[in-house]
Coordinates of N, CA and C in Angstrom, one line a residue:
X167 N -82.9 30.7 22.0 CA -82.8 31.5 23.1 C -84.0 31.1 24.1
X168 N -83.3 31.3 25.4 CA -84.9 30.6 26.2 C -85.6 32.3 26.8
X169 N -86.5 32.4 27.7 CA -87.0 33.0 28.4 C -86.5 33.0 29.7
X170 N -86.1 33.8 30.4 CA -86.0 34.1 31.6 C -85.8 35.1 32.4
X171 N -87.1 35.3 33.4 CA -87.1 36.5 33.8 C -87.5 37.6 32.9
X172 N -88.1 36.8 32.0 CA -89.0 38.1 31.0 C -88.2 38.1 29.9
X173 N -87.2 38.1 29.8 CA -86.2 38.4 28.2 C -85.7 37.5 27.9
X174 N -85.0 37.4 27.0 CA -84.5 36.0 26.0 C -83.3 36.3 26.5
X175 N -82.3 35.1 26.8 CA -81.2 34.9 27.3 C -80.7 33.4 26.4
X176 N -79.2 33.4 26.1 CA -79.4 32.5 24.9 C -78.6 31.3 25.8
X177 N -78.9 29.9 25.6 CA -78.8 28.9 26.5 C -77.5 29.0 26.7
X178 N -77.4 28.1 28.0 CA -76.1 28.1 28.6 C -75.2 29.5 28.7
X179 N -75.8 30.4 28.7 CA -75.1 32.0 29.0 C -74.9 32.4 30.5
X180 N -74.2 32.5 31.1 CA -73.9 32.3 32.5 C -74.3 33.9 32.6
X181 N -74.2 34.7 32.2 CA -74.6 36.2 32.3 C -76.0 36.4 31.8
X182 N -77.5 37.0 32.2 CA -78.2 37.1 31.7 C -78.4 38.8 31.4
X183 N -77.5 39.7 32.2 CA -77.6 41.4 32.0 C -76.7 41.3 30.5
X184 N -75.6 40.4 30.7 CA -75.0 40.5 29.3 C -75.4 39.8 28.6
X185 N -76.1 38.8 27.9 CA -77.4 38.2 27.3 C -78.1 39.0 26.5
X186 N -79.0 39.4 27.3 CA -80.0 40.3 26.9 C -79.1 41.8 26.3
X187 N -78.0 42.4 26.8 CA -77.8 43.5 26.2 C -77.0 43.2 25.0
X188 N -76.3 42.1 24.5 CA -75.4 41.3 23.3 C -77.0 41.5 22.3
X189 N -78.2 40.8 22.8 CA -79.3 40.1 22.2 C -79.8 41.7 21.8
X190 N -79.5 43.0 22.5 CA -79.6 43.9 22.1 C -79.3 44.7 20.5
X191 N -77.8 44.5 20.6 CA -76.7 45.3 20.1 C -77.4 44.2 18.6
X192 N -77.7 42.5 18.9 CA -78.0 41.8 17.6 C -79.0 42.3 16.9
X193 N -80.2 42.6 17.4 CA -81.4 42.9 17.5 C -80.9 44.3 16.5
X194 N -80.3 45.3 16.8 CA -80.4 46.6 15.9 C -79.3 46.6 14.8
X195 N -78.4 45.4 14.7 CA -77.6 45.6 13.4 C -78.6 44.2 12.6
X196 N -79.3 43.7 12.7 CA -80.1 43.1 12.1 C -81.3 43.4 11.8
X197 N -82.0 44.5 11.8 CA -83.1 44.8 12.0 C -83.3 45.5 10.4
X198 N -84.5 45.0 9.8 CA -84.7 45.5 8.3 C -84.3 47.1 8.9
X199 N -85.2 48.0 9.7 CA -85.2 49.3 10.0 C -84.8 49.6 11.1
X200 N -84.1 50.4 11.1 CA -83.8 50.9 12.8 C -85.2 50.8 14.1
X201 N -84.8 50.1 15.0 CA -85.6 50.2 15.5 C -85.5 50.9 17.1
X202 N -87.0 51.4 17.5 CA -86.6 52.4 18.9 C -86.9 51.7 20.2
X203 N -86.3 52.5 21.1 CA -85.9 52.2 22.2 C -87.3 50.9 23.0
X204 N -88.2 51.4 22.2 CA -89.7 50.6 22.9 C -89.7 49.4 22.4
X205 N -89.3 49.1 20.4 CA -88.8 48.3 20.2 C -88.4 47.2 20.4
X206 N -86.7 47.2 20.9 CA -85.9 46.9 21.7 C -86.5 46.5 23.0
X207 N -87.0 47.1 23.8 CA -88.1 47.0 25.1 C -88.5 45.5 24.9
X208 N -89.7 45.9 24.4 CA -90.7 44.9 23.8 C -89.9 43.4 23.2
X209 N -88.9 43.6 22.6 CA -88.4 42.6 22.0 C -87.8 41.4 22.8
X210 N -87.1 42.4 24.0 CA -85.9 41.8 24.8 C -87.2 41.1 26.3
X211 N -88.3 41.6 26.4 CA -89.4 41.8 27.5 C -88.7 42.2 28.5
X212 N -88.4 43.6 28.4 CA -87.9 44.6 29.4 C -88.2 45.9 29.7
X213 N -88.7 45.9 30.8 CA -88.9 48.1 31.3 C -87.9 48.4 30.2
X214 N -88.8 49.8 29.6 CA -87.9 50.7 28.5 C -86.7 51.0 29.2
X215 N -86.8 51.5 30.5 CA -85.5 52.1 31.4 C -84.4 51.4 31.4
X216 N -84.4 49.7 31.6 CA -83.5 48.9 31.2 C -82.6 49.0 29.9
X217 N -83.8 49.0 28.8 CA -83.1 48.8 27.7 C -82.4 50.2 27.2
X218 N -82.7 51.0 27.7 CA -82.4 52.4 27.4 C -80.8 52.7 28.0
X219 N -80.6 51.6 29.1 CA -79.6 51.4 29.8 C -78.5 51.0 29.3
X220 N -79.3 50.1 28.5 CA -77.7 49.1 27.6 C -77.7 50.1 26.6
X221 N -79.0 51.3 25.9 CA -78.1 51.3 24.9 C -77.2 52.6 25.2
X222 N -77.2 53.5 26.2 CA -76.2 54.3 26.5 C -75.2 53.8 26.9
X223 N -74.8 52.5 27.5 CA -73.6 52.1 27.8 C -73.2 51.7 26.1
X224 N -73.8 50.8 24.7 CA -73.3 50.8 24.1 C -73.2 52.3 22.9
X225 N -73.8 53.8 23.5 CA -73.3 54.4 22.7 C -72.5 55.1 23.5
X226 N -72.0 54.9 24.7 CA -70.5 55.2 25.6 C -69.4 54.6 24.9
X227 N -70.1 53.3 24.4 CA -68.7 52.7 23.8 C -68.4 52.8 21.9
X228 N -69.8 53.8 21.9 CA -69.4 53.9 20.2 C -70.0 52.7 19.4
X229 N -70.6 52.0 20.2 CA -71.2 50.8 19.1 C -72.8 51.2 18.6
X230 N -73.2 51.5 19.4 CA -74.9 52.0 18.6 C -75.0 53.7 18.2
X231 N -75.8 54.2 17.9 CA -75.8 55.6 17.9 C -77.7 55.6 18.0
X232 N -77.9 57.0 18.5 CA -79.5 57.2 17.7 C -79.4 58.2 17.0
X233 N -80.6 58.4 15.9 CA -81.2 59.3 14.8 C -82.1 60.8 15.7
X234 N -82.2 61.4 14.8 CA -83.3 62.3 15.6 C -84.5 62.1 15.8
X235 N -84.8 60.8 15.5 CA -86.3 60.6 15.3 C -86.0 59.4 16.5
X236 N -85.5 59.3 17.3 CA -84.4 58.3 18.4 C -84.5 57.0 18.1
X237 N -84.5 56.4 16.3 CA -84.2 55.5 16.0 C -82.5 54.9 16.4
X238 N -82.2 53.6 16.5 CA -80.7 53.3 17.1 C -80.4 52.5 15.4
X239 N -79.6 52.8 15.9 CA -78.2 52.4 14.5 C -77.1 52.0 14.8
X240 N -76.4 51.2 14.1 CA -75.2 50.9 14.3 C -74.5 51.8 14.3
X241 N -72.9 51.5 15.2 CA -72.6 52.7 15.0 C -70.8 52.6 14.6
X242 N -69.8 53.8 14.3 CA -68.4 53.0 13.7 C -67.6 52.5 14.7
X243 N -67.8 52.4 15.6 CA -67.0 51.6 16.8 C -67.0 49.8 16.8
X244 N -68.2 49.5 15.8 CA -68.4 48.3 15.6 C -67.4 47.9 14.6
X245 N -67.4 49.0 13.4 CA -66.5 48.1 12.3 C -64.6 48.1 13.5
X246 N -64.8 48.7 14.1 CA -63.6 48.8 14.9 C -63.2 47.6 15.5
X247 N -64.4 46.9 16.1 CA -64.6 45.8 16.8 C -63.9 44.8 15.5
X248 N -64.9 44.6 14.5 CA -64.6 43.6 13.1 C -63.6 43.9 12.6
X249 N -62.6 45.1 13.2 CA -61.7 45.1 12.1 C -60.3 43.8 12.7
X250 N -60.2 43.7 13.5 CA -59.4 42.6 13.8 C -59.6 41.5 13.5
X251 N -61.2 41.0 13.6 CA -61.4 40.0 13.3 C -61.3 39.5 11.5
X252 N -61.4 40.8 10.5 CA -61.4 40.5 9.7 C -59.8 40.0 8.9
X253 N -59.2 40.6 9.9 CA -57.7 40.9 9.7 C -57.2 39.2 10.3
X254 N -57.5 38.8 10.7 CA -57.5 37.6 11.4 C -57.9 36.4 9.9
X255 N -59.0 36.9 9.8 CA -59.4 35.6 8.9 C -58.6 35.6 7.7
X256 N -58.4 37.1 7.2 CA -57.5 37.2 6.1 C -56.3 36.6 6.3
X257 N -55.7 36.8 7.1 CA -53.9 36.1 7.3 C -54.2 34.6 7.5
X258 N -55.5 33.8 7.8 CA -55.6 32.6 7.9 C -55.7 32.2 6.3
X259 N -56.7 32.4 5.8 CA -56.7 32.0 4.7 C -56.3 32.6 3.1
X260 N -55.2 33.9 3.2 CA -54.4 33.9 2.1 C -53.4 32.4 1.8
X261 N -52.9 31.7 2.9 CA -52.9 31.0 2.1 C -53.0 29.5 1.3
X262 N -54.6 29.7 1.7 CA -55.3 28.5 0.9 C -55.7 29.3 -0.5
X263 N -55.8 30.3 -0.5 CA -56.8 31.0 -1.4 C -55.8 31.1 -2.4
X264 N -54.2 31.3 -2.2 CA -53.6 31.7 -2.9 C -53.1 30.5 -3.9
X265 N -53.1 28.6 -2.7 CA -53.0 27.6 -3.2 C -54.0 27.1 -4.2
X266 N -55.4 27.5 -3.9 CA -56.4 27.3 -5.1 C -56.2 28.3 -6.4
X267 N -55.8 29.5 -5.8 CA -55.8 29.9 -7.1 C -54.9 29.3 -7.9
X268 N -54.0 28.8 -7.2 CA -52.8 28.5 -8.0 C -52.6 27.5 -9.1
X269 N -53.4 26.6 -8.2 CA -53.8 24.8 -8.5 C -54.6 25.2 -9.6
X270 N -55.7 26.2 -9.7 CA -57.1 26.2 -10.4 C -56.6 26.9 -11.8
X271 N -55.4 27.9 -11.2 CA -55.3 28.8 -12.6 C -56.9 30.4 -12.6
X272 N -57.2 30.3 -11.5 CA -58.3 31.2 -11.4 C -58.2 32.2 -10.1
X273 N -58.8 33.4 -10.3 CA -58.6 34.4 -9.1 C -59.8 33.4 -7.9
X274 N -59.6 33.5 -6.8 CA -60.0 32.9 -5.7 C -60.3 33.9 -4.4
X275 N -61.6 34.1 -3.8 CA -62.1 34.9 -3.0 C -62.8 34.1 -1.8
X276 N -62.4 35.1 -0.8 CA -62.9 35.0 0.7 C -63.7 35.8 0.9
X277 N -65.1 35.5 0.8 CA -66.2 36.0 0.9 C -67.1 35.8 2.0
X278 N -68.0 37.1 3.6 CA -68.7 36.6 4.0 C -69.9 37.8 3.6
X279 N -71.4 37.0 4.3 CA -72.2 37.4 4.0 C -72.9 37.9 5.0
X280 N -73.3 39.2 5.1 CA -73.7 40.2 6.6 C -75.2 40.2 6.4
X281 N -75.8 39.1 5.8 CA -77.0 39.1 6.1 C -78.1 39.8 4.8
X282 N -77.2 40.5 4.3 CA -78.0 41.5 3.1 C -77.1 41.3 2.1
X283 N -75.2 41.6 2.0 CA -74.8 41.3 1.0 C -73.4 40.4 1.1
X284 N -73.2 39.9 -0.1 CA -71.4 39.6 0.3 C -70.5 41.0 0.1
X285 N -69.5 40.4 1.3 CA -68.4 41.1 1.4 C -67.2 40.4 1.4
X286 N -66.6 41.4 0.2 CA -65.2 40.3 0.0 C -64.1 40.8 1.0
X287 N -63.3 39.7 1.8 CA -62.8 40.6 2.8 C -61.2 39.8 1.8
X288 N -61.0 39.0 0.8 CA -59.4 38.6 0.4 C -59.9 38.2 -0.9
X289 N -58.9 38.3 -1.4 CA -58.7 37.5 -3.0 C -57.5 37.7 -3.2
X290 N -57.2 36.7 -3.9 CA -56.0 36.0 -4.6 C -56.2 35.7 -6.0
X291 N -55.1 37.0 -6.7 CA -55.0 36.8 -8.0 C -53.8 35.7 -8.8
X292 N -54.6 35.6 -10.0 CA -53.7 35.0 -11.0 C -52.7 35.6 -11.7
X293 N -51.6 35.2 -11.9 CA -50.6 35.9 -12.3 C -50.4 35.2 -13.9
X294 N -50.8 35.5 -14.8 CA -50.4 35.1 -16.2 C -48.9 35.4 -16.8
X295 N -48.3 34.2 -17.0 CA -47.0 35.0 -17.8 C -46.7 34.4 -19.3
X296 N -47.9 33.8 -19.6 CA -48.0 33.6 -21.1 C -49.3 34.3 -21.5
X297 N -49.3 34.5 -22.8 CA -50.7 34.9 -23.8 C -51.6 33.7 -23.2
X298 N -53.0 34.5 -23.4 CA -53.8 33.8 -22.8 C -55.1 33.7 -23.7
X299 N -56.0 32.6 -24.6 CA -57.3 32.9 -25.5 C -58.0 33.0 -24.5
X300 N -59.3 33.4 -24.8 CA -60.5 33.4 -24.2 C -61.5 33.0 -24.9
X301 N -62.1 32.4 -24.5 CA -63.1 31.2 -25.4 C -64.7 31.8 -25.3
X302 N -65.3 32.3 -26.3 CA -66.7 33.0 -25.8 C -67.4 31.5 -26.5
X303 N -68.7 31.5 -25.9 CA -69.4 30.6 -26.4 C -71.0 31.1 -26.9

């Protein structure tokens, strides 16, 4: 991200209001702890007033929320956002997943990682139609 005009704007971004408020919305679903509006401020190098701006437009739209303590949080309009996309990746790759498992003889998963844990968003099971040993070692 470069600087400009005080806040981080990420190169080649033809929009710097929308820049900074994306660099927002990244900033508090990544953040070990929710963090507040001064936070955000200080992060973005913007008057609180500004940032306070984006985040009521994104809790107009249901993506951030705040706490009573006016910590900001994600909010469920985001998994709304993800849910297409996740729906997306799954129909692309059931079926590779389904050809490995097949080829492999093993259950096979589509896994991404949100930074803290995996999330399985597909798998593809094995279908046994003979007895099967299992080998402990």
């Amino acid at each position: 991200m470069a600087e400009h005009d005080g806040g981080p704007v990420r190169e080649g971004a033809p929009s710097q209001t929308l820049s900074r408020a994306l660099t927002l919305l990244e900033t508090v679903v990544e953040a070990p702890e929710p963090p507040t509006i001064a936070d955000l401020a200080d992060g973005l190098g913007v008057h609180r007033s500004v940032a306070y701006r984006m985040l009521r437009t994104f809790e107009a739209h249901g993506l951030l929320r705040r706490d009573g303590l006016g910590r900001v949080h994600a909010a469920p309009g985001l998994a709304v956002l993800a849910r297409r996309v996740e729906q997306d990746l799954r129909a692309a790759a059931m079926p590779h997943l389904t050809a490995v498992s097949t080829d492999l003889g093993m259950t096979a998963f589509l896994v991404v990682w949100d930074g803290a844990h995996c999330l399985t968003l597909a798998l593809s099971l094995i279908h046994i139609s003979e007895p099967t040993r299992l080998l402990s070692i």
